[in-house]
Every structure is written in structure tokens, then in C-alpha cells.
Coordinates of C-alpha atoms in Angstrom, one line a residue:
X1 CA 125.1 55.9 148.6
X2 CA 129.4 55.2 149.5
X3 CA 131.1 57.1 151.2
X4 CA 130.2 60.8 150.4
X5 CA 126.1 59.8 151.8
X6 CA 127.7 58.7 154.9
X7 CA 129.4 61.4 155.8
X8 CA 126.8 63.8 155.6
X9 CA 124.4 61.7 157.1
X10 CA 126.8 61.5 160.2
X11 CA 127.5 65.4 159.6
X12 CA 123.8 67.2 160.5
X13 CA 125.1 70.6 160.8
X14 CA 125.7 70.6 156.7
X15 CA 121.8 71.9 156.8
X16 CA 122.4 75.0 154.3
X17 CA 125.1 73.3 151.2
X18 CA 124.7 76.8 149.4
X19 CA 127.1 78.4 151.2
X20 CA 129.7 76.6 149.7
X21 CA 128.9 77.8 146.4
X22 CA 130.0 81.7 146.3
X23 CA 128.4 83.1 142.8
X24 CA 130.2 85.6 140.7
X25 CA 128.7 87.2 137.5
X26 CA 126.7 85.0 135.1
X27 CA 126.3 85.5 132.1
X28 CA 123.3 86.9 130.3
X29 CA 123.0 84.5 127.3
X30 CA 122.8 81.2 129.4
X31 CA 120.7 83.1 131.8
X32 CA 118.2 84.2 129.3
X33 CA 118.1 81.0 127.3
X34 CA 118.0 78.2 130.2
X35 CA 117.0 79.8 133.2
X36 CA 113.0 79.6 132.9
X37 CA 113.9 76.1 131.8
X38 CA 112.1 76.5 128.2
X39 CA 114.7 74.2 126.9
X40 CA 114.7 70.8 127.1
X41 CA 118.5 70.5 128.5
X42 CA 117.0 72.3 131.4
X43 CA 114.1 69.9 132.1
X44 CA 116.5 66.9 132.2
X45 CA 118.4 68.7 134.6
X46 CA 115.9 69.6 136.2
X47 CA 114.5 66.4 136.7
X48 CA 117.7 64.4 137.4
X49 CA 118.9 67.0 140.4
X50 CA 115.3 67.6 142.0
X51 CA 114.0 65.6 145.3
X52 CA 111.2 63.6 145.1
X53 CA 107.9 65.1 144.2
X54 CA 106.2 63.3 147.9
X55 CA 109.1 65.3 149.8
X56 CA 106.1 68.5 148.8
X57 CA 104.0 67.2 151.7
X58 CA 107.0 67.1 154.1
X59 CA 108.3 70.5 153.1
X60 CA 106.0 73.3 151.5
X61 CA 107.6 75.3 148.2
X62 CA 110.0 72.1 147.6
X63 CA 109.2 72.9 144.0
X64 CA 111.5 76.5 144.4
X65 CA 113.5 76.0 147.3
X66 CA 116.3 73.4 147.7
X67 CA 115.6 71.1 150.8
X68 CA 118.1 70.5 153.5
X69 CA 120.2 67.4 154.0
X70 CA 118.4 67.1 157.2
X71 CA 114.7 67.3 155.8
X72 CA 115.8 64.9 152.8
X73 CA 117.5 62.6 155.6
X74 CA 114.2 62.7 157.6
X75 CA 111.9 62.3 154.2
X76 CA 113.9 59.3 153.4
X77 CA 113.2 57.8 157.4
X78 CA 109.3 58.8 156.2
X79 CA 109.8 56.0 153.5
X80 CA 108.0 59.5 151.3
X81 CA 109.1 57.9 147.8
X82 CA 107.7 54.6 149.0
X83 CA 111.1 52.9 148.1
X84 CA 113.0 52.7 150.9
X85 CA 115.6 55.1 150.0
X86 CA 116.6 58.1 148.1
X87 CA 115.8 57.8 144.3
X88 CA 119.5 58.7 142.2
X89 CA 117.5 62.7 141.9
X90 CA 117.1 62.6 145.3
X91 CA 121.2 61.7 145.7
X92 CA 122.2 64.6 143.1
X93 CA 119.8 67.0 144.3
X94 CA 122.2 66.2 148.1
X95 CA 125.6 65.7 146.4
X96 CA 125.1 68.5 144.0
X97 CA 125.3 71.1 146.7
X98 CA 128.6 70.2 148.0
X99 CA 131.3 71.6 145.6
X100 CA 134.9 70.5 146.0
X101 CA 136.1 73.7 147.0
X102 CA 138.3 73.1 150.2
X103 CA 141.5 72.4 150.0
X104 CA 143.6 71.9 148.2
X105 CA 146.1 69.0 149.3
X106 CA 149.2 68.3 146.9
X107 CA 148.5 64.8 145.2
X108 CA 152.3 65.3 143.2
X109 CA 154.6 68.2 142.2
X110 CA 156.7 68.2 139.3
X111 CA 159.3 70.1 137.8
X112 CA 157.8 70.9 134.1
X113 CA 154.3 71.6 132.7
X114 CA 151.2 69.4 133.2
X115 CA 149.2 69.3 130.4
X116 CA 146.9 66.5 131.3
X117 CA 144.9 64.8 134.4
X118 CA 141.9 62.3 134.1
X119 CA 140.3 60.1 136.6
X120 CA 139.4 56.3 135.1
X121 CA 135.9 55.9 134.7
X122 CA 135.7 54.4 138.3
X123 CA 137.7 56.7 139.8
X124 CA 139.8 54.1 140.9
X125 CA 142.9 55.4 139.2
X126 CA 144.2 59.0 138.0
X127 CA 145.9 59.7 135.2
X128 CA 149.0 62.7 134.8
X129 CA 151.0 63.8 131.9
X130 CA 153.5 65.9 132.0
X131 CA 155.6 67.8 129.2
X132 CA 159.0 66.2 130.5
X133 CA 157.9 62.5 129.0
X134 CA 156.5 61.5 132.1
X135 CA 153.1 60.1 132.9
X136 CA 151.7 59.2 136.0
X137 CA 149.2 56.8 137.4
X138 CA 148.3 57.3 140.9
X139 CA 146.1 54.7 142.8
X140 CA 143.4 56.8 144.4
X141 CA 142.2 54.2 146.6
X142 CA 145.7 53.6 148.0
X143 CA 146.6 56.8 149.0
X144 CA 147.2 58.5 146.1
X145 CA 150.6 55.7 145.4
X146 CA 152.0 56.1 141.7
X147 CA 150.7 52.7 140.6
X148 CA 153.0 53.2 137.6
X149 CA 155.1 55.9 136.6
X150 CA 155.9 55.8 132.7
X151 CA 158.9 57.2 130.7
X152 CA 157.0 58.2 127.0
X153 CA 158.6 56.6 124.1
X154 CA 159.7 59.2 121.4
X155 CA 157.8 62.2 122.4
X156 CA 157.6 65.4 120.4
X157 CA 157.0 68.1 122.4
X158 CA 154.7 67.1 125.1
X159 CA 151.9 64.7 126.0
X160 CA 149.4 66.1 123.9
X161 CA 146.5 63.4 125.1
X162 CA 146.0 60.2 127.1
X163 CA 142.9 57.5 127.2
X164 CA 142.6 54.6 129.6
X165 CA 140.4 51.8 128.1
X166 CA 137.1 51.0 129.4
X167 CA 138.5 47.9 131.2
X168 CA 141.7 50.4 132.7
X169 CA 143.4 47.8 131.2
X170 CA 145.4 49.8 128.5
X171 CA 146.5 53.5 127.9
X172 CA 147.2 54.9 124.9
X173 CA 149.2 58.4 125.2
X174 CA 149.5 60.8 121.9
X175 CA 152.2 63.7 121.2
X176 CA 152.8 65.6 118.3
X177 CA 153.3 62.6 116.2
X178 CA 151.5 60.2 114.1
X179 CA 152.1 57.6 116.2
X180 CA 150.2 57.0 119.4
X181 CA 151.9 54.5 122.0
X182 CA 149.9 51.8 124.1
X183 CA 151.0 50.7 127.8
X184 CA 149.7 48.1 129.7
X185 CA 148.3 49.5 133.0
X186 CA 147.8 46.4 134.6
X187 CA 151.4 45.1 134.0
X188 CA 153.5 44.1 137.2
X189 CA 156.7 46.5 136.6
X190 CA 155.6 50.1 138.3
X191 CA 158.7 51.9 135.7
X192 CA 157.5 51.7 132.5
X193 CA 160.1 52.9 130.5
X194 CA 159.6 52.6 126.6
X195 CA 160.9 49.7 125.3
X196 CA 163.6 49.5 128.3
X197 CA 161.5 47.8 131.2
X198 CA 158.4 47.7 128.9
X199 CA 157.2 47.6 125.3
X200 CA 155.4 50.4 124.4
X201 CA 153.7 49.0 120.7
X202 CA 153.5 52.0 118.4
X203 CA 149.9 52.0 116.6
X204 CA 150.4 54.0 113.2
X205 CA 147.7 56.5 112.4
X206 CA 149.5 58.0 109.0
X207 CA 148.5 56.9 105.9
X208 CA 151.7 56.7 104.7
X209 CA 154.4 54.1 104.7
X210 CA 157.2 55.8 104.7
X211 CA 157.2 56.8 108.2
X212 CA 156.6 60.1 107.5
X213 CA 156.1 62.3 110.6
X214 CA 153.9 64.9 109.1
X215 CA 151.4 65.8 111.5
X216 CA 150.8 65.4 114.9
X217 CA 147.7 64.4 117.5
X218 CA 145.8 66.7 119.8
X219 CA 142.8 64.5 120.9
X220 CA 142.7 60.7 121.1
X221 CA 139.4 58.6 122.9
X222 CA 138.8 55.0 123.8
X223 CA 135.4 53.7 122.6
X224 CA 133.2 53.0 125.1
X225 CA 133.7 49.2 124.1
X226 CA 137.3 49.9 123.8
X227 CA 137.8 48.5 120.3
X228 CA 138.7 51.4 118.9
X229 CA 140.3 55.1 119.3
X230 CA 138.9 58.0 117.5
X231 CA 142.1 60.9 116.6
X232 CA 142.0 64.7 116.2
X233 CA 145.3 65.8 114.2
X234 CA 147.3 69.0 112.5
X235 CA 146.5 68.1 109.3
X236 CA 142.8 69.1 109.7
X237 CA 141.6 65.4 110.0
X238 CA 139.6 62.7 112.2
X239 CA 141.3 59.0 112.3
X240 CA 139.2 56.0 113.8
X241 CA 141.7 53.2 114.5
X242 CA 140.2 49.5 114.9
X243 CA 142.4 48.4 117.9
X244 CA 141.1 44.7 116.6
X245 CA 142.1 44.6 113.7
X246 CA 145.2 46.5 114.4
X247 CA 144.9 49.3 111.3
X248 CA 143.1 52.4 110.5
X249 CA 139.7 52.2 109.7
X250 CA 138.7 55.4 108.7
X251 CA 140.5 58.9 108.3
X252 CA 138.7 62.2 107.4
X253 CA 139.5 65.6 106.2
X254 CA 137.2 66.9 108.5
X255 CA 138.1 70.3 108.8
X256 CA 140.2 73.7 107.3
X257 CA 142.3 74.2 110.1
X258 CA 143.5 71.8 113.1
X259 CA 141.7 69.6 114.5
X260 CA 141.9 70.2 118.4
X261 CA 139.7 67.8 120.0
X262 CA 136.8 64.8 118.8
X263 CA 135.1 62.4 120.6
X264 CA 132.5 59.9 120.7
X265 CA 129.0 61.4 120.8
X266 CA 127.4 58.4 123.1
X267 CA 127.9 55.1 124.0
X268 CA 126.9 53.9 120.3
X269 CA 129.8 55.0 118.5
X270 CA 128.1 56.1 115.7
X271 CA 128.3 59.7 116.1
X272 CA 131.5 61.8 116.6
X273 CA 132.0 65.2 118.1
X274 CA 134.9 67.3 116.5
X275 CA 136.2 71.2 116.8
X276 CA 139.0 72.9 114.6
X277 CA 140.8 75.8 115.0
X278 CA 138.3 76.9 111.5
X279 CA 135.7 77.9 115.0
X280 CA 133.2 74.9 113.4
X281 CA 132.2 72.4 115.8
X282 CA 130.9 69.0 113.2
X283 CA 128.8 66.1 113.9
X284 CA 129.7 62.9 111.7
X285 CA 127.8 60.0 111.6
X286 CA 129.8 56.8 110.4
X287 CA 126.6 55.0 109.2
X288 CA 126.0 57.2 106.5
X289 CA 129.4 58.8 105.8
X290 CA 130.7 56.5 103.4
X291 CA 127.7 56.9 101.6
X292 CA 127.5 61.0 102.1
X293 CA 131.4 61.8 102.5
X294 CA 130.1 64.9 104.4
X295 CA 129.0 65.7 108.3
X296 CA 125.7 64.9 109.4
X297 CA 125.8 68.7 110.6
X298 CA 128.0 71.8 111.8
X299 CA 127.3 73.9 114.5
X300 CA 128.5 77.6 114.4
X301 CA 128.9 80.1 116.9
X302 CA 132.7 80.5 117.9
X303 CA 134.3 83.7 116.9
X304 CA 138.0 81.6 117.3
X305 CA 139.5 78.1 117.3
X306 CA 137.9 75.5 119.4
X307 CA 139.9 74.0 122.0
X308 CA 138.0 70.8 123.7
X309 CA 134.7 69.2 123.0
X310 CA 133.0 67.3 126.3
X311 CA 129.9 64.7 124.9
X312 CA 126.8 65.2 127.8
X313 CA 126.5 61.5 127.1
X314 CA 123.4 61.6 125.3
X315 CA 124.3 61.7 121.8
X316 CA 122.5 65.2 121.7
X317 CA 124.2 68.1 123.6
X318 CA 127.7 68.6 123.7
X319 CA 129.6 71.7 125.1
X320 CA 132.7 73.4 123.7
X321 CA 135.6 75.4 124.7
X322 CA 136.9 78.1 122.3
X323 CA 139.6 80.8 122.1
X324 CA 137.2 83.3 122.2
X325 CA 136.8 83.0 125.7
X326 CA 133.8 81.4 126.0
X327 CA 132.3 77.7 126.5
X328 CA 129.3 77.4 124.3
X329 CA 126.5 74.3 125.2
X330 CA 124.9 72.7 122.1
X331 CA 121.7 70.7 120.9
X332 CA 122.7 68.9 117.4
X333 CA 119.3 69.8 116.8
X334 CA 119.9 72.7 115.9
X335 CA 123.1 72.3 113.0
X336 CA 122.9 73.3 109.8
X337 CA 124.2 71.3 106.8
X338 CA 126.8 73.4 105.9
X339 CA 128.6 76.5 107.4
X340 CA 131.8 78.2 107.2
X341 CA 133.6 80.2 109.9
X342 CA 132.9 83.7 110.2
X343 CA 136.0 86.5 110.4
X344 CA 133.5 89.4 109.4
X345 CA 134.0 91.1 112.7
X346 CA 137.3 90.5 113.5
X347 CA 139.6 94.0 112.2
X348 CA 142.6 92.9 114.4
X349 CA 145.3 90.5 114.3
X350 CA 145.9 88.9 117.2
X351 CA 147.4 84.9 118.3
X352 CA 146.2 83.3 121.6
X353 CA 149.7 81.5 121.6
X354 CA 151.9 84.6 123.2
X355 CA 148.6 87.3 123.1
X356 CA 146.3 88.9 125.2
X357 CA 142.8 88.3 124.2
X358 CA 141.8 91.8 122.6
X359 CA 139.6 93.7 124.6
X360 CA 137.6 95.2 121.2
X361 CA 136.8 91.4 120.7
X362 CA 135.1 90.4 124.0
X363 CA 131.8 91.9 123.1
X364 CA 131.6 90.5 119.4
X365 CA 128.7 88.0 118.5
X366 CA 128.4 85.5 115.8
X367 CA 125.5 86.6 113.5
X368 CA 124.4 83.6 113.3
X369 CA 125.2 81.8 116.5
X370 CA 123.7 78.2 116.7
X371 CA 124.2 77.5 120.7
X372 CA 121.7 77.5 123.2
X373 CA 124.1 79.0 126.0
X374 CA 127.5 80.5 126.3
X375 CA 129.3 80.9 129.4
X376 CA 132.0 83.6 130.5
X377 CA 134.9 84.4 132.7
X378 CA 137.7 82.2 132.8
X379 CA 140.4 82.6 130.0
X380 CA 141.3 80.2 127.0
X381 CA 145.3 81.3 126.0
X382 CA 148.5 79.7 125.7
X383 CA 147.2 76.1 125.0
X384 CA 144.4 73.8 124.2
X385 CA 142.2 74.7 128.0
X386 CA 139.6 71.8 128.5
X387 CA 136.4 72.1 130.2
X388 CA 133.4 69.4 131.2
X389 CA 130.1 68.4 132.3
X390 CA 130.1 67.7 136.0
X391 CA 129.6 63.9 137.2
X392 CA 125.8 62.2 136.5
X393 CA 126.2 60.2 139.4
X394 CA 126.7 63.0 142.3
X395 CA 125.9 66.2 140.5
X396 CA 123.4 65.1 138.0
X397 CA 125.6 67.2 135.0
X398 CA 124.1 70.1 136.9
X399 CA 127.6 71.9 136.1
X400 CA 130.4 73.0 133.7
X401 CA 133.7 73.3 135.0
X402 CA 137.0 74.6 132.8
X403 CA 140.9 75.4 133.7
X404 CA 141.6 78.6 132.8
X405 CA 145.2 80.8 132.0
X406 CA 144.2 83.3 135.1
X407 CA 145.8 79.9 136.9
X408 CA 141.8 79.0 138.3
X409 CA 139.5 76.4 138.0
X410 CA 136.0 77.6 137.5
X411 CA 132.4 75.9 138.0
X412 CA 129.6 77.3 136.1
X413 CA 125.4 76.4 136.8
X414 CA 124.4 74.9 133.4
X415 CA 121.2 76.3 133.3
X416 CA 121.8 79.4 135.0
X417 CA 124.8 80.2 133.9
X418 CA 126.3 81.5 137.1
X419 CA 129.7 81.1 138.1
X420 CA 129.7 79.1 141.3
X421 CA 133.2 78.7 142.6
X422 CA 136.4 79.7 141.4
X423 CA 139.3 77.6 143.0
X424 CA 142.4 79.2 143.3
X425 CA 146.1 78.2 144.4
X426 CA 147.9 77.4 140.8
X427 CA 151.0 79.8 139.7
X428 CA 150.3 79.1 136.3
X429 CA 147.4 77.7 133.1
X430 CA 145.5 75.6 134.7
X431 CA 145.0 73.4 131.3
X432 CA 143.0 70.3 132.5
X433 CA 141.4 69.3 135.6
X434 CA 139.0 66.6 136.8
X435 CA 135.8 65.7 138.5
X436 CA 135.7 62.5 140.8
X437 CA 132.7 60.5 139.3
X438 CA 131.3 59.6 142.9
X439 CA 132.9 61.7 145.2
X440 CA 133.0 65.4 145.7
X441 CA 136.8 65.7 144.0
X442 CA 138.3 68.0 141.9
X443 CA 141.8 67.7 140.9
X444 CA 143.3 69.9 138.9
X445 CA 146.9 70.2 137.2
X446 CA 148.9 73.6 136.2
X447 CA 152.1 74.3 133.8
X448 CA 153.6 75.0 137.5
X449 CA 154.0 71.5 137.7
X450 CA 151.3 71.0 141.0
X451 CA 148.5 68.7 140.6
X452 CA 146.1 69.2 143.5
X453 CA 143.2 67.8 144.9
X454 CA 140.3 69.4 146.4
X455 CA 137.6 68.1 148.0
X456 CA 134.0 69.1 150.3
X457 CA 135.6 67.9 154.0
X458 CA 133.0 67.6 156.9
X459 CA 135.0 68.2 159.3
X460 CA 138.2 69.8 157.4
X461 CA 140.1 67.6 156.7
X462 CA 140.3 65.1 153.9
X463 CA 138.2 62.6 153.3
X464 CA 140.8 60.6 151.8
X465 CA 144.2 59.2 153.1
X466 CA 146.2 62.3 152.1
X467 CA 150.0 61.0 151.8
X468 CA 150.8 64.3 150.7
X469 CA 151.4 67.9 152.9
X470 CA 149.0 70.4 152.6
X471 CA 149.7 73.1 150.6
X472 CA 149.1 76.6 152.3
X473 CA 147.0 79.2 150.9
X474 CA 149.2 82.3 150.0

């Protein structure tokens, strides 16, 4: 189970998890679509973050209670799942209770906006970037050390987007530029300054030879084989480069507006996720799209621009993050073969870049809204706010959590809808944060320049070597 089981198992007075989960508001759509789990999303989460069925005989009304740590502890002495130990349900249905909310403890502090922060698949190594050219990557199992500390080559206004390959052997980092620049992590020399202490090779995703630097690059995403990187840019297009090869592969004119963020759809790499500031999330599948020229589906539902798509893993649901203040959760199922946004409703002018969301528009509904849920209360302004599925391995994707303007973090129940935490200590947009894959951490970075950790402490304190002061609470 590592190192979160053990802790609680030493810990038996963490009998009631639940009361580190504070809920405020929920919101009605989610609620009404998920909550009598009628959908199938809800079944799978239902299934993966549930004890075992045989832990009924131990404790009556299993089925709509959640069990203790102590009872599940005990069940698992019973041998009740006759295997000796807790099934990975069992684990989530434990781990799933125990929200990263304490803290938080300062992992860095810099003097210009964060606009990124991602944990390696492992969660061996953390990834920062920051709008003054600088990118950070911390060692999390060595105290949170900077295991190299990299000067961007020929950046245009910030770090737009970073990707550690599959094998955290490589990262490639994007701006608003063309070209997106490839370090090698594992590399002895901790400065990585472009071209000075290190090469940084530039891989060309413009069409053109002439160097032209006519767009620029939101969203870029390793493969899950690592052989390629898939591209959201400002010229309303999707670029697949084959890392192989060394060349583009495959660009598409994907969209009407910017294209914010893409990804890859499952492990397959067949299908890509994409969302434009036209308010269309699209679904592209590369086996037939030379064939077809067109997307295997579009999803409507966002009243404004999309700002980050997060894959559930499955090749089926996806969620979405959108400038009209909501995250919306989707089943591909459900697209339509064609669609066009929808401005019907909207009588005002109004731009999330230096504007106040208007408060005529926070009631409005798409007429023909294709998600299955929509979740509320955070705020999407200023720039490009992510948001995710919680971890499978600890939380069973029980959750969805976002940064926010209002300088929060905030958890949401998939299937409920409820908002289950808000983490507070940022001066500033929170624009990306990030879920340990094992471990209940959250670390989450601000334009005030703090990236912070927080964490579910038995006893108070961190359960990692913290090399940092504690910040105070205000």
C-alpha cells in the first residue's frame, strides 16, 4: 500500500476521514444527473472507490455508509475478501477520504508568475514554469532539491506548456512560438541554460520554411509511448509531431478560433481530445481522418472559450474547463457530427482577459447542451485555468479539482457534484496545480510566484522531508 497505508494504519484515531472534506454548494446539474448513479461514469466510480462487497457481514448498511479505516483495517485482518489484503477499491475507498487539505508548506517562491506545475507520472519529479524563462525540476523524493533548474531558450512571452516523456527522460517546453524546445532531464549539468551549458534542439512545428513565427503553442502532450507530441496552437490548429522521425506528421485546422488545449484520448493514440476558444470541444480519430478530413464528433455545451481538456483515461469521458465558469464532464457517446458554437444568448460584450465575468451571464444555458454534468464555483479569468481528474490509484478519479482567479484551489465530488474543499493561501490566479499520483499531495502554483504543497498529515506535520519554512496562514 507505500507509505500513505502505513501511516494510517499506525494512526487509529483517523476513524471519521469526512471531516476533512468541508462541502460548500454543489451544483444542481451534476447533482441531478450523477447522483442516483443512472449513468454509467457513476457506476465505475462507484465500483472502483467502494469496499469489498464481504465487508457487508462485518458492518451492516456498507452499501450507504462509508466504513472506517479501523473497520476496513480489521476486515482486512478477517482475510473478508479472501485475498489477503485490500483489493485497489478497497485502497481508494480509504485513500479517497483523506484530501490534501493541510498545509500548505512552501516547495519554491519566485519573483514572476507561475503558469505551470506537473508531477511526472511517478511522482518522482515535479515540474515548474515560470513566466521569467525559468523552469524547475524539483526531486520530490529528495527533499524537494531542484534536480535541474533550466534557463528557456527564446521564449515569447511565457511558458505556455511543458510535458515530461513517459521514460522522464526528456521535456519538451512550448511558448508562444512555433518552435517547442527539448531538454534532457536526465543530463548531469543541474543549469541548463539554452545552448550555453546545454543544447536545447528546437523541433519545428510550422509548416513553413521560412522561419516564420506566425502562431504560437498553448497545449503540447507526450504520447503515452513517447514517440510523439500532439500541439494545440493560435492559428486554430492540432499538430502531431513524430519525435522518430523528427518532422510533423500531421497538422489540422481543427477549429475557428484558438486552440487552447488537446490531448490524447487513452493510451492508444488514436483519439485526440481538443477545445478552442469557438466553445466546441472535438474528438478526432487519426485512423479514419485522412480518409474523412473531419472529427469523429463535437461536443457542445460551453457558452465561452475552452480553456483545458483532462482525458479520464478511458478513451470515453473527458472533462473540460471553460470561460464560462464552469467545468463540464463528457461521454463521447453522446457528440454529434457537426455543431457550431452558440452566441444566441449572449447580448453583452465582455473579454475574460481584463473583465469581470458578467453577472447576466452566469445563469445562461446552452440549448442544446451535450454534457452529462457541469460543475460551479471557482472562476476561469485572466488566463488559460486548468482543472483534472483526481489520481486512479488513491482516489479512484472520485474527484475534479481546478485553480481558480479567486487565488483557490477547489475539489469537486464527480458524481455529486459537491464542492469538497477549497484550499486557500495564494495572493493571486491560481492557474495550474497538481495531484500526487500515490500520495495525498496537492501542489499548486499562483502568478504570486508561490508554489506550495499541501498534504493529509497524521500527526501535523509533513509527511515528507519539508526543506522549506512553513508558510503561515494569514
Amino acid at each position: 500500500m507505500g507509505y500513505a497505508m502505513s501511516r494510517l494504519e499506525m494512526d487509529s484515531e483517523l476513524c471519521d476521514g469526512d471531516k476533512t472534506m468541508p462541502e460548500a454548494g454543489s451544483s444542481k446539474r451534476a447533482s441531478k444527473s450523477l447522483n442516483k448513479l443512472d449513468h454509467e461514469i457513476a457506476q465505475v466510480t462507484k465500483l472502483n472507490t467502494s469496499p469489498h462487497k464481504q465487508l457487508a457481514k462485518l458492518v451492516p448498511g456498507t452499501q450507504k455508509l462509508s466504513v472506517s479505516p479501523v473497520k476496513m483495517l480489521v476486515g482486512r485482518e478477517a482475510n473478508y475478501s479472501a485475498r489477503g489484503r485490500f483489493s485497489a477499491a478497497d485502497r481508494c475507498h480509504m485513500l479517497s477520504r483523506y484530501l490534501p487539505v493541510k498545509g500548505p508548506w512552501l516547495v519554491d517562491q519566485m519573483s514572476t508568475r507561475a503558469y505551470v506545475s506537473q508531477f511526472s507520472a511517478d511522482g518522482s519529479l515535479f515540474v515548474a514554469g515560470f513566466q521569467g524563462s525559468y523552469i524547475r525540476i524539483y526531486n520530490v523524493e529528495d527533499g524537494w532539491k531542484v534536480q535541474k533548474n533550466i534557463l528557456a531558450k527564446s521564449l515569447r512571452w511565457t511558458v505556455t506548456d511543458t510535458s515530461l516523456s513517459p521514460d522522464q527522460r526528456h521535456l519538451v517546453y512550448a511558448s508562444m512560438s512555433p518552435i517547442v524546445h527539448i531538454v534532457d532531464v536526465r543530463s548531469a549539468e543541474t543549469e541548463s541554460l539554452a545552448n550555453v551549458t546545454e543544447f536545447h534542439d528546437g523541433l519545428d512545428f510550422s509548416s513553413s520554411s521560412d522561419g516564420s513565427y506566425s502562431f504560437g503553442i498553448f497545449s503540447v502532450k507526450f504520447s503515452t509511448d513517447g514517440r510523439e507530441l500532439v500541439a494545440g496552437s493560435s492559428d486554430d490548429s492540432i499538430y502531431v509531431y513524430d519525435l522518430e522521425q523528427n518532422k510533423l506528421s500531421l497538422k489540422i485546422l481543427a477549429h475557428t478560433s484558438d486552440v487552447n488545449t488537446v490531448c490524447f484520448a487513452d493510451e492508444s493514440g488514436h483519439l485526440l481530445f481538443s477545445g478552442s476558444d469557438d466553445n466546441l470541444c472535438k474528438v478526432w480519430d487519426r485512423r479514419c481522418f485522412i480518409a474523412k478530413g473531419k472529427p469523429a464528433g463535437v461536443l457542445s455545451g460551453h457558452l465561452e472559450g475552452i480553456t483545458f481538456i483532462d482525458s479520464h483515461g478511458d478513451g470515453r469521458y473527458f472533462i473540460s474547463n471553460g470561460k464560462d465558469q464552469t467545468i463540464k464532464l463528457w461521454d463521447i457517446r453522446k457528440m454529434a457530427p457537426n455543431a457550431t458554437s452558440y452566441s444566441g444568448l449572449r447580448n453583452y460584450e465582455w473579454d475574460y482577459r481584463w473583465m469581470d465575468y458578467p453577472y447576466e451571464a452566469r445563469d445562461l444555458k446552452h440549448p442544446s447542451d451535450q454534457s452529462i454534468a457541469t460543475y460551479k464555483g471557482h472562476s476561469v479569468l485572466r488566463t488559460l485555468i486548468r482543472c483534472y481528474f483526481s489520481p486512479v490509484y488513491s482516489t479512484g478519479q472520485k474527484y475534479i479539482y481546478t485553480g481558480s482567479h479567486d487565488s483557490c484551489v477547489y475539489i469537486y465530488d464527480l458524481v455529486t457534484g459537491k464542492q469538497v474543499a477549497s484550499l486557500q493561501h495564494h495572493k493571486s490566479t491560481v492557474r495550474d496545480c497538481s495531484w500526487h499520483p500515490y500520495y495525498p499531495m496537492l501542489v499548486s502554483s499562483s502568478w504570486d510566484g508561490d508554489v506550495v504543497k499541501w498534504e493529509f498529515p497524521c500527526n501535523g506535520e509533513a509527511q515528507f522531508p519539508a526543506t522549506k519554512k512553513r508558510i503561515r496562514r494569514q
